[in-house]
Structure formats: C-alpha cells, structure tokens
PDB file of C-alpha atoms in Angstrom:
ATOM      1  CA  GLY A 276      80.365 103.384 105.364  1.00  0.00           C
ATOM      2  CA  ASP A 277      83.719 101.758 104.861  1.00  0.00           C
ATOM      3  CA  SER A 278      84.074  98.041 105.504  1.00  0.00           C
ATOM      4  CA  VAL A 279      86.565  95.217 105.053  1.00  0.00           C
ATOM      5  CA  THR A 280      85.661  91.564 104.554  1.00  0.00           C
ATOM      6  CA  GLN A 281      88.289  88.932 105.161  1.00  0.00           C
ATOM      7  CA  MET A 282      88.488  85.257 104.460  1.00  0.00           C
ATOM      8  CA  GLU A 283      87.166  83.265 107.394  1.00  0.00           C
ATOM      9  CA  GLY A 284      89.718  81.332 109.367  1.00  0.00           C
ATOM     10  CA  PRO A 285      91.391  79.544 110.812  1.00  0.00           C
ATOM     11  CA  VAL A 286      93.689  78.489 107.983  1.00  0.00           C
ATOM     12  CA  THR A 287      96.124  75.612 108.431  1.00  0.00           C
ATOM     13  CA  LEU A 288      98.830  74.880 105.871  1.00  0.00           C
ATOM     14  CA  SER A 289     101.921  72.743 105.629  1.00  0.00           C
ATOM     15  CA  GLU A 290     105.322  74.382 105.473  1.00  0.00           C
ATOM     16  CA  GLU A 291     106.287  75.519 101.944  1.00  0.00           C
ATOM     17  CA  ALA A 292     102.651  75.632 100.786  1.00  0.00           C
ATOM     18  CA  PHE A 293     101.250  78.558  98.812  1.00  0.00           C
ATOM     19  CA  LEU A 294      99.174  81.029 100.827  1.00  0.00           C
ATOM     20  CA  THR A 295      96.262  83.208  99.802  1.00  0.00           C
ATOM     21  CA  ILE A 296      94.156  85.172 102.267  1.00  0.00           C
ATOM     22  CA  ASN A 297      91.289  86.980 100.582  1.00  0.00           C
ATOM     23  CA  CYS A 298      90.315  90.545 101.403  1.00  0.00           C
ATOM     24  CA  THR A 299      87.653  92.698  99.769  1.00  0.00           C
ATOM     25  CA  TYR A 300      86.607  96.184 100.731  1.00  0.00           C
ATOM     26  CA  THR A 301      83.873  98.781 100.414  1.00  0.00           C
ATOM     27  CA  ALA A 302      84.847 102.432 100.511  1.00  0.00           C
ATOM     28  CA  THR A 303      83.316 105.702  99.416  1.00  0.00           C
ATOM     29  CA  GLY A 304      86.558 107.268  98.194  1.00  0.00           C
ATOM     30  CA  TYR A 305      90.012 106.127  97.146  1.00  0.00           C
ATOM     31  CA  PRO A 306      91.387 104.232 100.112  1.00  0.00           C
ATOM     32  CA  SER A 307      94.845 103.134 101.079  1.00  0.00           C
ATOM     33  CA  LEU A 308      94.992  99.409 101.857  1.00  0.00           C
ATOM     34  CA  PHE A 309      97.043  97.613 104.484  1.00  0.00           C
ATOM     35  CA  TRP A 310      97.896  94.181 105.788  1.00  0.00           C
ATOM     36  CA  TYR A 311      98.860  93.933 109.442  1.00  0.00           C
ATOM     37  CA  VAL A 312     100.217  90.857 111.216  1.00  0.00           C
ATOM     38  CA  GLN A 313      99.849  89.961 114.890  1.00  0.00           C
ATOM     39  CA  TYR A 314     102.173  87.357 116.376  1.00  0.00           C
ATOM     40  CA  PRO A 315     101.071  85.591 119.566  1.00  0.00           C
ATOM     41  CA  GLY A 316     101.051  87.902 122.582  1.00  0.00           C
ATOM     42  CA  GLU A 317     102.060  90.974 120.592  1.00  0.00           C
ATOM     43  CA  GLY A 318     100.531  94.069 119.060  1.00  0.00           C
ATOM     44  CA  LEU A 319      99.885  94.506 115.352  1.00  0.00           C
ATOM     45  CA  GLN A 320     102.718  95.219 112.951  1.00  0.00           C
ATOM     46  CA  LEU A 321     102.349  96.711 109.499  1.00  0.00           C
ATOM     47  CA  LEU A 322     103.216  94.011 106.961  1.00  0.00           C
ATOM     48  CA  LEU A 323     102.630  95.873 103.695  1.00  0.00           C
ATOM     49  CA  LYS A 324     100.529  98.589 102.137  1.00  0.00           C
ATOM     50  CA  ALA A 325      99.341 100.023  98.803  1.00  0.00           C
ATOM     51  CA  THR A 326      98.057 103.530  98.273  1.00  0.00           C
ATOM     52  CA  LYS A 327      96.562 103.468  94.772  1.00  0.00           C
ATOM     53  CA  ALA A 328      95.093 101.137  92.180  1.00  0.00           C
ATOM     54  CA  ASP A 329      97.474  98.524  90.708  1.00  0.00           C
ATOM     55  CA  ASP A 330     100.106  99.207  93.378  1.00  0.00           C
ATOM     56  CA  LYS A 331     101.742  96.081  94.759  1.00  0.00           C
ATOM     57  CA  GLY A 332     102.848  96.036  98.370  1.00  0.00           C
ATOM     58  CA  SER A 333     105.474  93.503  99.403  1.00  0.00           C
ATOM     59  CA  ASN A 334     107.451  92.556 102.487  1.00  0.00           C
ATOM     60  CA  LYS A 335     109.035  89.380 103.923  1.00  0.00           C
ATOM     61  CA  GLY A 336     107.966  87.361 100.864  1.00  0.00           C
ATOM     62  CA  PHE A 337     104.321  88.466 101.178  1.00  0.00           C
ATOM     63  CA  GLU A 338     102.616  90.390  98.374  1.00  0.00           C
ATOM     64  CA  ALA A 339      99.249  92.034  97.781  1.00  0.00           C
ATOM     65  CA  THR A 340      98.008  93.964  94.755  1.00  0.00           C
ATOM     66  CA  TYR A 341      95.442  96.771  94.974  1.00  0.00           C
ATOM     67  CA  ARG A 342      92.676  95.775  92.534  1.00  0.00           C
ATOM     68  CA  LYS A 343      90.187  98.587  92.170  1.00  0.00           C
ATOM     69  CA  GLU A 344      88.036  96.764  89.606  1.00  0.00           C
ATOM     70  CA  THR A 345      87.382  93.877  92.027  1.00  0.00           C
ATOM     71  CA  THR A 346      87.789  95.967  95.231  1.00  0.00           C
ATOM     72  CA  SER A 347      90.252  93.402  96.525  1.00  0.00           C
ATOM     73  CA  PHE A 348      93.651  93.240  98.239  1.00  0.00           C
ATOM     74  CA  HIS A 349      94.434  89.549  98.604  1.00  0.00           C
ATOM     75  CA  LEU A 350      97.534  88.540 100.553  1.00  0.00           C
ATOM     76  CA  GLU A 351      99.826  85.918  98.971  1.00  0.00           C
ATOM     77  CA  LYS A 352     103.057  84.131  99.781  1.00  0.00           C
ATOM     78  CA  GLY A 353     104.698  81.504  97.627  1.00  0.00           C
ATOM     79  CA  SER A 354     106.189  79.313 100.354  1.00  0.00           C
ATOM     80  CA  VAL A 355     105.101  79.720 103.957  1.00  0.00           C
ATOM     81  CA  GLN A 356     107.205  78.950 107.013  1.00  0.00           C
ATOM     82  CA  VAL A 357     106.301  77.936 110.555  1.00  0.00           C
ATOM     83  CA  SER A 358     107.334  81.420 111.659  1.00  0.00           C
ATOM     84  CA  ASP A 359     104.503  82.897 109.541  1.00  0.00           C
ATOM     85  CA  SER A 360     101.936  81.501 111.985  1.00  0.00           C
ATOM     86  CA  ALA A 361     100.018  84.556 113.181  1.00  0.00           C
ATOM     87  CA  VAL A 362      96.769  86.471 112.783  1.00  0.00           C
ATOM     88  CA  TYR A 363      96.550  88.619 109.651  1.00  0.00           C
ATOM     89  CA  PHE A 364      94.355  91.723 109.398  1.00  0.00           C
ATOM     90  CA  CYS A 365      93.340  93.556 106.259  1.00  0.00           C
ATOM     91  CA  ALA A 366      92.553  97.251 106.756  1.00  0.00           C
ATOM     92  CA  LEU A 367      91.736 100.394 104.827  1.00  0.00           C
ATOM     93  CA  SER A 368      91.993 104.118 105.329  1.00  0.00           C
ATOM     94  CA  ASP A 369      89.896 106.336 103.126  1.00  0.00           C
ATOM     95  CA  LEU A 370      91.502 109.385 101.536  1.00  0.00           C
ATOM     96  CA  GLY A 371      91.748 112.252 103.997  1.00  0.00           C
ATOM     97  CA  ASN A 372      90.828 109.985 106.902  1.00  0.00           C
ATOM     98  CA  GLU A 373      93.341 109.216 109.608  1.00  0.00           C
ATOM     99  CA  LYS A 374      91.287 106.277 110.901  1.00  0.00           C
ATOM    100  CA  LEU A 375      91.644 102.620 109.912  1.00  0.00           C
ATOM    101  CA  THR A 376      88.827 100.152 109.317  1.00  0.00           C
ATOM    102  CA  PHE A 377      89.862  96.561 110.035  1.00  0.00           C
ATOM    103  CA  GLY A 378      88.649  93.182 108.904  1.00  0.00           C
ATOM    104  CA  THR A 379      87.998  90.544 111.552  1.00  0.00           C
ATOM    105  CA  GLY A 380      91.372  88.850 111.096  1.00  0.00           C
ATOM    106  CA  THR A 381      92.459  85.447 109.766  1.00  0.00           C
ATOM    107  CA  ARG A 382      94.394  83.072 112.000  1.00  0.00           C
ATOM    108  CA  LEU A 383      97.091  81.205 110.069  1.00  0.00           C
ATOM    109  CA  THR A 384      98.841  78.121 111.404  1.00  0.00           C
ATOM    110  CA  ILE A 385     101.732  76.525 109.544  1.00  0.00           C
ATOM    111  CA  ILE A 386     102.630  72.965 110.451  1.00  0.00           C
ATOM    112  CA  PRO A 387     106.087  71.513 109.802  1.00  0.00           C
TER     113      PRO A 387
ATOM    114  CA  ASP B 210     110.367 100.263 117.012  1.00  0.00           C
ATOM    115  CA  ALA B 211     107.914 103.142 117.081  1.00  0.00           C
ATOM    116  CA  GLY B 212     108.512 103.930 120.772  1.00  0.00           C
ATOM    117  CA  ILE B 213     105.048 103.172 122.123  1.00  0.00           C
ATOM    118  CA  THR B 214     104.345 101.571 125.490  1.00  0.00           C
ATOM    119  CA  GLN B 215     101.197 100.670 127.374  1.00  0.00           C
ATOM    120  CA  SER B 216     100.600 100.258 131.082  1.00  0.00           C
ATOM    121  CA  PRO B 217      99.591  98.154 132.794  1.00  0.00           C
ATOM    122  CA  ARG B 218     100.054  95.136 130.555  1.00  0.00           C
ATOM    123  CA  HIS B 219      97.610  93.037 132.541  1.00  0.00           C
ATOM    124  CA  LYS B 220      94.855  94.034 134.928  1.00  0.00           C
ATOM    125  CA  VAL B 221      92.098  92.212 136.751  1.00  0.00           C
ATOM    126  CA  THR B 222      89.408  94.346 138.330  1.00  0.00           C
ATOM    127  CA  GLU B 223      85.884  94.074 139.662  1.00  0.00           C
ATOM    128  CA  THR B 224      82.637  95.290 138.146  1.00  0.00           C
ATOM    129  CA  GLY B 225      81.885  98.887 139.045  1.00  0.00           C
ATOM    130  CA  THR B 226      85.459  99.992 139.694  1.00  0.00           C
ATOM    131  CA  PRO B 227      87.177 102.728 137.677  1.00  0.00           C
ATOM    132  CA  VAL B 228      90.122 101.720 135.506  1.00  0.00           C
ATOM    133  CA  THR B 229      92.653 103.866 133.640  1.00  0.00           C
ATOM    134  CA  LEU B 230      94.955 102.570 130.939  1.00  0.00           C
ATOM    135  CA  ARG B 231      97.937 104.599 129.793  1.00  0.00           C
ATOM    136  CA  CYS B 232      99.560 104.870 126.389  1.00  0.00           C
ATOM    137  CA  HIS B 233     102.913 106.614 126.116  1.00  0.00           C
ATOM    138  CA  GLN B 234     104.832 107.500 122.949  1.00  0.00           C
ATOM    139  CA  THR B 235     108.304 108.944 122.533  1.00  0.00           C
ATOM    140  CA  GLU B 236     108.282 110.084 118.881  1.00  0.00           C
ATOM    141  CA  ASN B 237     105.880 113.035 118.721  1.00  0.00           C
ATOM    142  CA  HIS B 238     103.197 111.402 116.571  1.00  0.00           C
ATOM    143  CA  ARG B 239     100.187 113.644 116.143  1.00  0.00           C
ATOM    144  CA  TYR B 240      97.453 110.990 116.241  1.00  0.00           C
ATOM    145  CA  MET B 241      96.801 108.458 118.986  1.00  0.00           C
ATOM    146  CA  TYR B 242      94.120 105.783 119.089  1.00  0.00           C
ATOM    147  CA  TRP B 243      92.550 103.300 121.466  1.00  0.00           C
ATOM    148  CA  TYR B 244      91.168 100.023 120.109  1.00  0.00           C
ATOM    149  CA  ARG B 245      89.693  96.946 121.676  1.00  0.00           C
ATOM    150  CA  GLN B 246      90.229  93.484 120.219  1.00  0.00           C
ATOM    151  CA  ASP B 247      87.625  90.777 120.678  1.00  0.00           C
ATOM    152  CA  PRO B 248      87.200  87.404 118.971  1.00  0.00           C
ATOM    153  CA  GLY B 249      85.104  87.681 115.823  1.00  0.00           C
ATOM    154  CA  HIS B 250      85.279  91.488 115.772  1.00  0.00           C
ATOM    155  CA  GLY B 251      88.834  92.284 114.832  1.00  0.00           C
ATOM    156  CA  LEU B 252      89.900  95.681 116.138  1.00  0.00           C
ATOM    157  CA  ARG B 253      87.298  98.311 116.892  1.00  0.00           C
ATOM    158  CA  LEU B 254      88.118 101.960 117.476  1.00  0.00           C
ATOM    159  CA  ILE B 255      87.075 103.341 120.871  1.00  0.00           C
ATOM    160  CA  HIS B 256      88.410 106.909 120.794  1.00  0.00           C
ATOM    161  CA  TYR B 257      91.165 108.758 119.056  1.00  0.00           C
ATOM    162  CA  SER B 258      93.080 112.008 119.435  1.00  0.00           C
ATOM    163  CA  TYR B 259      94.338 114.384 116.760  1.00  0.00           C
ATOM    164  CA  GLY B 260      96.258 116.645 119.111  1.00  0.00           C
ATOM    165  CA  VAL B 261      96.616 117.772 122.702  1.00  0.00           C
ATOM    166  CA  LYS B 262      93.146 118.145 124.209  1.00  0.00           C
ATOM    167  CA  ASP B 263      91.572 117.186 120.838  1.00  0.00           C
ATOM    168  CA  THR B 264      89.716 113.873 120.907  1.00  0.00           C
ATOM    169  CA  ASP B 265      86.824 112.222 119.122  1.00  0.00           C
ATOM    170  CA  LYS B 266      84.686 109.127 119.452  1.00  0.00           C
ATOM    171  CA  GLY B 267      85.117 105.888 117.564  1.00  0.00           C
ATOM    172  CA  GLU B 268      82.581 103.179 116.860  1.00  0.00           C
ATOM    173  CA  VAL B 269      82.452 101.675 120.387  1.00  0.00           C
ATOM    174  CA  SER B 270      82.910 104.689 122.684  1.00  0.00           C
ATOM    175  CA  ASP B 271      80.064 104.084 125.156  1.00  0.00           C
ATOM    176  CA  GLY B 272      81.390 103.521 128.674  1.00  0.00           C
ATOM    177  CA  TYR B 273      84.833 104.949 127.859  1.00  0.00           C
ATOM    178  CA  SER B 274      86.427 108.364 128.147  1.00  0.00           C
ATOM    179  CA  VAL B 275      89.865 109.616 127.115  1.00  0.00           C
ATOM    180  CA  SER B 276      92.208 112.454 127.846  1.00  0.00           C
ATOM    181  CA  ARG B 277      95.322 113.816 126.218  1.00  0.00           C
ATOM    182  CA  SER B 278      96.951 116.595 128.239  1.00  0.00           C
ATOM    183  CA  LYS B 279     100.333 116.285 126.530  1.00  0.00           C
ATOM    184  CA  THR B 280     101.531 114.939 123.204  1.00  0.00           C
ATOM    185  CA  GLU B 281     103.116 111.790 124.553  1.00  0.00           C
ATOM    186  CA  ASP B 282     100.309 110.431 126.752  1.00  0.00           C
ATOM    187  CA  PHE B 283      96.808 109.220 125.891  1.00  0.00           C
ATOM    188  CA  LEU B 284      94.697 107.858 128.743  1.00  0.00           C
ATOM    189  CA  LEU B 285      91.681 105.579 128.432  1.00  0.00           C
ATOM    190  CA  THR B 286      89.299 105.492 131.401  1.00  0.00           C
ATOM    191  CA  LEU B 287      86.514 103.079 132.165  1.00  0.00           C
ATOM    192  CA  GLU B 288      84.484 105.050 134.703  1.00  0.00           C
ATOM    193  CA  SER B 289      82.663 101.986 136.005  1.00  0.00           C
ATOM    194  CA  ALA B 290      83.975  98.773 134.510  1.00  0.00           C
ATOM    195  CA  THR B 291      81.558  96.090 133.308  1.00  0.00           C
ATOM    196  CA  SER B 292      82.179  92.473 132.301  1.00  0.00           C
ATOM    197  CA  SER B 293      81.489  93.375 128.652  1.00  0.00           C
ATOM    198  CA  GLN B 294      84.635  95.518 128.762  1.00  0.00           C
ATOM    199  CA  THR B 295      86.827  92.480 129.323  1.00  0.00           C
ATOM    200  CA  SER B 296      89.080  92.655 126.296  1.00  0.00           C
ATOM    201  CA  VAL B 297      92.554  93.321 125.001  1.00  0.00           C
ATOM    202  CA  TYR B 298      93.153  97.032 124.515  1.00  0.00           C
ATOM    203  CA  PHE B 299      95.626  98.391 122.001  1.00  0.00           C
ATOM    204  CA  CYS B 300      96.978 101.860 121.622  1.00  0.00           C
ATOM    205  CA  ALA B 301      98.221 103.045 118.233  1.00  0.00           C
ATOM    206  CA  ILE B 302      99.973 106.140 116.918  1.00  0.00           C
ATOM    207  CA  SER B 303     100.358 107.769 113.512  1.00  0.00           C
ATOM    208  CA  GLY B 304     101.077 111.046 111.800  1.00  0.00           C
ATOM    209  CA  LEU B 305     104.817 111.465 112.060  1.00  0.00           C
ATOM    210  CA  ALA B 306     106.165 113.567 109.206  1.00  0.00           C
ATOM    211  CA  GLN B 307     108.444 110.898 107.741  1.00  0.00           C
ATOM    212  CA  SER B 308     105.708 108.279 107.392  1.00  0.00           C
ATOM    213  CA  SER B 309     102.282 108.173 105.874  1.00  0.00           C
ATOM    214  CA  TYR B 310      99.800 109.944 108.102  1.00  0.00           C
ATOM    215  CA  ASN B 311      97.493 106.921 108.059  1.00  0.00           C
ATOM    216  CA  GLU B 312     100.157 104.274 108.774  1.00  0.00           C
ATOM    217  CA  GLN B 313      99.569 103.224 112.363  1.00  0.00           C
ATOM    218  CA  PHE B 314     102.026 101.703 114.839  1.00  0.00           C
ATOM    219  CA  PHE B 315     100.668  99.615 117.675  1.00  0.00           C
ATOM    220  CA  GLY B 316     101.591  99.128 121.289  1.00  0.00           C
ATOM    221  CA  PRO B 317     101.930  95.682 122.932  1.00  0.00           C
ATOM    222  CA  GLY B 318      98.401  95.687 124.360  1.00  0.00           C
ATOM    223  CA  THR B 319      96.750  95.575 127.785  1.00  0.00           C
ATOM    224  CA  ARG B 320      94.727  92.531 128.764  1.00  0.00           C
ATOM    225  CA  LEU B 321      91.859  93.660 131.001  1.00  0.00           C
ATOM    226  CA  THR B 322      89.616  91.252 132.860  1.00  0.00           C
ATOM    227  CA  VAL B 323      86.516  92.557 134.634  1.00  0.00           C
ATOM    228  CA  LEU B 324      85.078  90.068 137.130  1.00  0.00           C
TER     229      LEU B 324
END
C-alpha cells in the first residue's frame, strides 16, 4: 500500500538558516504530493502541492520538487523565520483516490 | 477559510460513555473525513464520507461509527469510549469543484480525553 516516510524530528534551527525536511514515498500509481503545516493549537493547512513528476510546488518561501526517480518530495526554505516554527506533514494521494496518506510529521523550532 | 467547524473543541469524558463529535461545513464539499492525531503516528483516517449517507472505513475504524444525513454535517460517534481513544480529532473536507478533489481542508480539531 501507499506510505510516506518523513525525516525524524524534532528539528531546531537558528533564524535565517537553510531548511530541508526529507520526505520519500511509496505508491502504486501516480500520486499527487502535498506538504501541510500545523501551527500550535490549530488544524492542518495546505502549504504546497505537486501533481506530477518534476512539478515544483511553492508557497511562503517554501519549495518542494516532485522527484519520481527518487520517489521524494523534500521541503526546502532558504531562510527560516521564528514564525515558521510548526509541525510539517508530507502526504500523498494516489491517482483516483480521494484519501490522503500522511507521514508522521516533523516538528520544527526556529530560535532567534 | 474553508468554512469548517468542529464541536466541541474540548471534551473530557469517562470510560464507557458514548461521545459524539460534530463536523460542520458551509461550502458544499462532497467528501468529509475524520482523522485522529497521536504522537508518533501522524494523522490516521478513521472514516470518511463521499456523499449523504455514503460512508466508508479508514485504517483505524474499530470503536467508531459515523453518520452523514445532510451534506454539511458529519458526525463521529464513540459508542463506548475507552482510554485508547484519547486523542485530537480532526475533520477535513474536499471535493469542491474549484479545487483539486484530493486537496483537503482541515477543521480546528477536538481534543478528547477519556478518563
């Protein structure tokens, strides 16, 4: 079945550091890939998505590229801010499937 | 704002009591979902609905039932709550025509504690 493996957390970085959160997936078809973010005490919000190979999703300075050859969708940001502190979830939805499969989440803390 | 609310937001109950959580949406999304979030497990799907009176099980459905009698409401019921059902429960919606059918929008969550 489908699965998503995320980089273990927690991750702590200084403000303005470069961020990478790794995500790899296993899927039987041609999935769409997502990154969701959860701020403290809130529900999940869609951060970015990509629907086919080599697509790049981007939002709020975050980027992720759909790499079919390595089955990966790593999240990157060039210069993180304290306000980026949150839990980040990688997820996939296989073609024709309305359900999402989530990774276990990566807690990110940015210190000033 | 996808127009999704959950009630109650917090609940403490005792083992063996029935509990019902409500998810309400205002934008006519076709699909509705219930997840639970636990440390080390991410989000796990409990049940979902693909239309009024149409529901199906997710990966952790044991001990839970759902009902959807109208488009805007999706109820999750714990018939006899157990301590292992202490969790944060999230409702999600998807399937509006203007957005990708598999792009889900989440409610604020319900924190349930079973003593």
